[in-house]
Coordinates of C-alpha atoms in Angstrom, one line a residue:
Chain A
X1 CA 210.3 -57.6 -66.6
X2 CA 207.3 -56.9 -68.8
X3 CA 204.8 -54.4 -67.1
X4 CA 205.3 -50.8 -66.2
X5 CA 202.9 -48.5 -64.8
X6 CA 199.9 -47.6 -67.4
X7 CA 199.3 -44.0 -67.4
X8 CA 195.4 -43.3 -66.9
X9 CA 193.0 -44.2 -67.9
X10 CA 194.3 -47.5 -68.2
X11 CA 194.0 -50.7 -66.3
X12 CA 196.9 -53.2 -66.2
X13 CA 200.4 -52.9 -67.4
X14 CA 201.7 -50.6 -70.3
X15 CA 202.1 -52.9 -73.2
X16 CA 203.6 -50.9 -76.0
X17 CA 202.3 -47.6 -77.9
X18 CA 199.1 -48.6 -79.9
X19 CA 198.4 -48.0 -83.6
X20 CA 198.1 -44.0 -84.1
X21 CA 196.0 -43.5 -87.3
X22 CA 197.7 -40.4 -87.6
X23 CA 200.8 -42.1 -88.7
X24 CA 199.5 -45.0 -90.4
X25 CA 202.6 -45.6 -92.7
X26 CA 206.2 -47.0 -92.6
X27 CA 207.6 -43.6 -91.8
X28 CA 207.2 -43.2 -87.8
X29 CA 209.6 -40.4 -87.6
X30 CA 206.8 -38.0 -86.7
X31 CA 205.0 -40.3 -84.2
X32 CA 208.2 -40.2 -82.3
X33 CA 208.9 -36.4 -82.7
X34 CA 205.1 -35.3 -82.1
X35 CA 204.7 -37.3 -78.9
X36 CA 208.2 -35.7 -77.5
X37 CA 206.8 -32.3 -78.4
X38 CA 203.4 -33.0 -77.1
X39 CA 204.8 -34.7 -73.7
X40 CA 206.9 -31.3 -73.3
X41 CA 204.1 -29.0 -74.0
X42 CA 201.6 -30.9 -71.9
X43 CA 204.2 -30.8 -68.8
X44 CA 204.6 -26.9 -69.3
X45 CA 200.9 -26.5 -69.7
X46 CA 200.1 -28.3 -66.5
X47 CA 202.9 -26.6 -64.4
X48 CA 201.6 -23.3 -65.6
X49 CA 198.2 -24.0 -64.5
X50 CA 199.1 -25.8 -61.0
X51 CA 197.9 -29.0 -62.3
X52 CA 199.2 -32.4 -61.6
X53 CA 201.2 -33.7 -64.7
X54 CA 199.9 -37.3 -64.6
X55 CA 197.9 -37.1 -67.8
X56 CA 201.2 -35.9 -69.5
X57 CA 202.5 -39.8 -68.6
X58 CA 200.9 -41.3 -71.9
X59 CA 203.0 -39.0 -74.1
X60 CA 206.1 -39.8 -72.3
X61 CA 205.4 -43.5 -72.6
X62 CA 204.7 -43.2 -76.1
X63 CA 207.8 -41.3 -77.1
X64 CA 209.9 -43.1 -74.8
X65 CA 209.2 -46.4 -76.5
X66 CA 209.3 -45.1 -80.0
X67 CA 212.2 -42.7 -80.1
X68 CA 215.7 -43.8 -80.2
X69 CA 217.8 -43.0 -77.1
X70 CA 220.3 -40.8 -78.8
X71 CA 217.6 -38.9 -80.4
X72 CA 216.0 -38.3 -77.1
X73 CA 219.3 -37.3 -75.5
X74 CA 220.0 -34.8 -78.1
X75 CA 217.0 -33.0 -78.0
X76 CA 217.0 -32.7 -74.2
X77 CA 220.8 -31.2 -74.6
X78 CA 219.1 -28.9 -77.2
X79 CA 216.2 -27.8 -74.9
X80 CA 218.6 -27.4 -72.1
X81 CA 221.1 -25.2 -74.2
X82 CA 217.9 -23.3 -75.8
X83 CA 218.6 -24.7 -79.1
X84 CA 215.7 -27.0 -79.8
X85 CA 214.1 -26.0 -82.8
X86 CA 210.4 -27.4 -82.0
X87 CA 208.0 -25.0 -80.4
X88 CA 207.3 -26.0 -76.9
Chain B
X1 CA 219.8 -69.6 -92.2
X2 CA 221.5 -69.8 -95.6
X3 CA 223.2 -73.2 -96.3
X4 CA 225.6 -74.6 -98.9
X5 CA 224.4 -74.9 -102.3
X6 CA 220.8 -73.3 -101.4
X7 CA 218.8 -72.8 -104.7
X8 CA 215.4 -71.3 -103.0
X9 CA 214.6 -69.3 -99.9
X10 CA 215.3 -70.2 -96.5
X11 CA 212.4 -71.8 -94.7
X12 CA 209.8 -69.4 -93.9
X13 CA 209.5 -68.3 -90.1
X14 CA 206.7 -66.1 -90.2
X15 CA 203.1 -66.2 -92.3
X16 CA 204.1 -63.4 -94.4
X17 CA 207.2 -65.2 -95.6
X18 CA 205.1 -68.3 -96.2
X19 CA 202.8 -66.4 -98.3
X20 CA 205.9 -64.8 -100.3
X21 CA 207.4 -68.4 -100.9
X22 CA 204.0 -69.7 -102.5
X23 CA 203.6 -66.8 -104.5
X24 CA 207.3 -67.0 -105.7
X25 CA 206.5 -70.8 -106.4
X26 CA 203.3 -69.8 -108.3
X27 CA 205.2 -67.0 -110.7
X28 CA 208.1 -68.8 -111.2
X29 CA 206.0 -71.7 -112.7
X30 CA 204.5 -69.2 -115.0
X31 CA 207.7 -68.0 -115.9
X32 CA 209.0 -71.5 -116.6
X33 CA 205.8 -72.5 -118.4
X34 CA 206.2 -69.3 -120.8
X35 CA 209.9 -69.6 -121.2
X36 CA 209.8 -73.3 -122.2
X37 CA 206.9 -72.6 -124.6
X38 CA 208.8 -70.0 -126.4
X39 CA 211.8 -72.2 -126.7
X40 CA 209.9 -74.7 -128.0
X41 CA 208.2 -72.6 -130.7
X42 CA 211.6 -71.2 -131.7
X43 CA 213.0 -74.6 -132.0
X44 CA 210.1 -75.5 -134.3
X45 CA 210.8 -72.4 -136.3
X46 CA 214.4 -73.3 -136.6
X47 CA 213.8 -77.0 -137.9
X48 CA 211.2 -76.8 -140.3
X49 CA 211.4 -76.7 -144.4
X50 CA 207.9 -75.5 -144.8
X51 CA 207.6 -71.6 -145.7
X52 CA 204.9 -69.2 -146.0
X53 CA 205.8 -65.9 -147.8
X54 CA 202.0 -64.3 -148.2
X55 CA 201.0 -63.7 -144.8
X56 CA 198.6 -60.8 -144.9
X57 CA 196.7 -61.0 -141.2
X58 CA 196.5 -63.4 -138.6
X59 CA 193.6 -61.8 -136.4
X60 CA 192.8 -65.0 -134.5
X61 CA 196.1 -65.7 -133.0
X62 CA 196.9 -61.9 -132.5
X63 CA 193.8 -62.0 -130.5
X64 CA 194.8 -65.0 -128.6
X65 CA 198.5 -63.9 -127.8
X66 CA 196.9 -60.5 -126.4
X67 CA 194.3 -62.0 -124.2
X68 CA 196.0 -64.8 -122.8
X69 CA 199.1 -62.8 -121.6
X70 CA 196.5 -60.4 -119.9
X71 CA 195.0 -62.9 -118.1
X72 CA 198.1 -64.4 -117.0
X73 CA 199.3 -60.9 -115.6
X74 CA 196.1 -60.7 -113.8
X75 CA 196.8 -64.1 -112.3
X76 CA 200.3 -62.5 -111.2
X77 CA 199.0 -59.4 -110.0
X78 CA 196.2 -60.4 -107.8
X79 CA 197.8 -62.7 -105.3
X80 CA 200.8 -60.2 -105.3
X81 CA 198.5 -57.2 -104.2
X82 CA 196.9 -59.6 -101.7
X83 CA 200.2 -60.3 -100.0
X84 CA 201.0 -56.6 -100.3
X85 CA 197.9 -55.6 -98.5
X86 CA 198.3 -58.4 -96.0
X87 CA 201.6 -56.7 -95.0
X88 CA 200.1 -53.3 -94.4
X89 CA 197.3 -54.8 -92.2
X90 CA 196.9 -53.1 -88.8
X91 CA 198.1 -55.1 -86.1
X92 CA 198.3 -54.3 -82.4
X93 CA 202.0 -55.1 -81.3
X94 CA 202.9 -56.3 -77.9
X95 CA 206.3 -55.0 -78.0
X96 CA 208.6 -52.2 -79.7
X97 CA 212.2 -52.6 -80.2
X98 CA 214.5 -50.3 -81.9
X99 CA 217.4 -51.0 -83.9
X100 CA 220.2 -48.5 -84.8
X101 CA 222.7 -49.0 -87.5
X102 CA 226.3 -48.0 -87.0
X103 CA 229.6 -48.5 -89.0
X104 CA 229.8 -51.4 -88.4
X105 CA 227.5 -52.9 -86.1
X106 CA 223.7 -52.7 -84.9
X107 CA 222.5 -51.8 -81.5
X108 CA 219.3 -52.5 -80.3
X109 CA 217.0 -50.6 -77.6
X110 CA 214.3 -52.2 -75.5
X111 CA 212.5 -49.1 -73.9
X112 CA 209.0 -50.1 -73.5
X113 CA 209.6 -50.6 -69.5
X114 CA 213.1 -50.1 -68.5
X115 CA 215.9 -48.8 -70.8
X116 CA 217.6 -51.9 -72.1
X117 CA 220.1 -51.3 -74.9
X118 CA 223.1 -53.3 -76.0
X119 CA 225.4 -53.5 -79.3
X120 CA 225.7 -56.5 -81.4
X121 CA 229.0 -57.2 -83.4
X122 CA 229.9 -59.8 -85.4
X123 CA 232.2 -62.4 -83.7
X124 CA 235.7 -62.4 -85.7
X125 CA 236.4 -65.5 -87.7
X126 CA 239.4 -66.2 -85.7
X127 CA 237.2 -66.4 -82.5
X128 CA 234.6 -68.7 -83.5
X129 CA 233.8 -71.7 -81.5
X130 CA 233.3 -75.3 -83.4
X131 CA 230.0 -75.4 -85.3
X132 CA 229.2 -71.5 -85.3
X133 CA 228.7 -69.9 -88.5
X134 CA 231.3 -67.7 -90.1
X135 CA 230.4 -63.9 -90.7
X136 CA 227.0 -65.0 -89.1
X137 CA 227.3 -65.0 -85.6
X138 CA 227.2 -62.1 -82.8
X139 CA 228.3 -61.4 -79.6
X140 CA 224.8 -60.3 -78.3
X141 CA 221.7 -61.8 -80.1
X142 CA 218.3 -60.0 -80.4
X143 CA 216.2 -62.2 -78.1
X144 CA 212.6 -61.7 -78.8
X145 CA 209.5 -63.4 -77.7
X146 CA 207.8 -65.9 -80.3
X147 CA 204.3 -66.0 -81.6
X148 CA 203.9 -62.2 -80.6
X149 CA 203.6 -59.2 -83.0
X150 CA 206.7 -57.2 -82.4
X151 CA 206.9 -53.3 -83.9
X152 CA 210.5 -52.9 -85.2
X153 CA 211.8 -49.5 -85.5
X154 CA 214.9 -48.9 -87.5
X155 CA 217.1 -46.3 -88.1
X156 CA 220.8 -45.4 -88.4
X157 CA 223.3 -43.4 -86.3
X158 CA 225.6 -42.4 -89.6
X159 CA 225.0 -44.0 -93.1
X160 CA 222.6 -46.0 -94.9
X161 CA 222.2 -49.6 -93.8
X162 CA 219.5 -51.9 -94.0
X163 CA 218.2 -54.6 -91.6
X164 CA 217.2 -57.8 -92.9
X165 CA 216.1 -61.4 -92.0
X166 CA 215.2 -63.3 -94.9
X167 CA 213.7 -66.4 -93.2
X168 CA 211.1 -63.6 -91.7
X169 CA 210.7 -61.7 -95.1
X170 CA 212.0 -58.5 -93.5
X171 CA 214.1 -56.0 -95.0
X172 CA 213.9 -52.4 -94.1
X173 CA 216.4 -49.9 -95.0
X174 CA 218.2 -47.6 -91.9
X175 CA 218.1 -44.0 -93.0
X176 CA 219.6 -41.4 -90.5
X177 CA 217.1 -39.2 -89.3
X178 CA 214.0 -41.5 -90.1
X179 CA 212.4 -43.9 -88.1
X180 CA 211.2 -46.9 -90.4
X181 CA 208.7 -49.5 -88.9
X182 CA 208.2 -53.1 -89.8
X183 CA 206.4 -55.7 -88.1
X184 CA 207.8 -58.8 -86.9
X185 CA 206.0 -62.1 -86.0
X186 CA 207.7 -65.6 -85.6
X187 CA 205.5 -68.8 -85.6
X188 CA 208.6 -70.8 -84.2
X189 CA 211.3 -70.6 -81.8
X190 CA 214.9 -70.6 -83.2
X191 CA 217.7 -68.5 -84.5
X192 CA 217.2 -66.5 -87.6
X193 CA 219.9 -64.8 -89.3
X194 CA 220.3 -61.9 -91.6
X195 CA 223.0 -59.3 -92.9
X196 CA 223.2 -55.7 -93.7
X197 CA 221.6 -55.1 -96.9
X198 CA 222.8 -51.5 -97.7
X199 CA 226.3 -50.5 -98.6
X200 CA 227.8 -48.7 -95.9
X201 CA 231.9 -48.9 -96.1
X202 CA 234.4 -51.4 -95.8
X203 CA 232.8 -53.8 -93.1
X204 CA 229.4 -53.6 -95.0
X205 CA 229.7 -57.3 -95.2
X206 CA 230.5 -57.9 -91.5
X207 CA 227.6 -56.6 -89.6
X208 CA 225.3 -59.5 -89.2
X209 CA 221.7 -59.6 -87.4
X210 CA 220.7 -62.8 -85.3
X211 CA 217.3 -63.1 -83.8
X212 CA 216.8 -65.8 -81.1
X213 CA 213.2 -66.1 -80.6
X214 CA 212.2 -67.9 -77.4
X215 CA 209.2 -68.4 -75.3
X216 CA 207.6 -65.2 -73.6
X217 CA 209.0 -66.5 -70.0
X218 CA 212.6 -67.0 -71.5
X219 CA 212.4 -63.5 -73.0
X220 CA 211.4 -61.8 -69.8
X221 CA 214.0 -63.6 -67.9
X222 CA 216.6 -62.6 -70.4
X223 CA 215.6 -59.0 -70.2
X224 CA 215.4 -59.0 -66.6
X225 CA 219.0 -60.5 -66.5
X226 CA 220.3 -57.8 -69.1
X227 CA 219.4 -54.9 -66.9

């Protein structure tokens, strides 16, 4: 059904990733990848500081909506194997 | 969808496609006018006994046939640019749907909320039911809510494909490793057909796209049933 949880600060249900002016054009590859990176970096930093990872949910929601499932699975495998090329 | 003996575009189902239709009518009329004028003048040239062997200059007519084409080109360019910018307007989509091209089928992912994904294969001709369209029907249609702005993200898992739906004025290349975005908005419910538009192997002609645009309530019911 339409309506998952909306990460704070946001009231109501999560609609879909909003327009991101950093990626205004047709090629949204970087939008997906950047949010994936930002989510993992956020989780790593919050965990290191012992804080709640709730603010990282926004990045999760965006990359989960935008990134093809196969890409996310491949990257997760690479992170697990230690072969992921991005800096997290 | 396409119909036998079709000469023009399919009926528009989105505002952009309506604009494109009108622009095409406008430009084609200009093309017809110029062509008939030229043909008429050629026929005049070929059927006259009059000659003039001492032409030195023709400043006036040269000015006219320079200024007039410039004006005509501007009259074509301005509406064209208007539509181009209209297609690039920032809108806030209500839904994001991803489609991945494969050899030789499309797969669709709705991951805004739960993870809903499915494949969409063409129905072989031998398995068509009476009334169904040959080479156009699929087993799982892409159900979408009508009158809502939808962000379509298109990519490929293997070779180049292209995701096209003519009645919505959409055609976007599916490139492996790249995520191409286009905006979909249908003004009416219905079934809208398209076909893969980039050569991708032996079954390139046999991986169609079918969009089923329905009211939001039906879309919500469908997506819940698909999970």
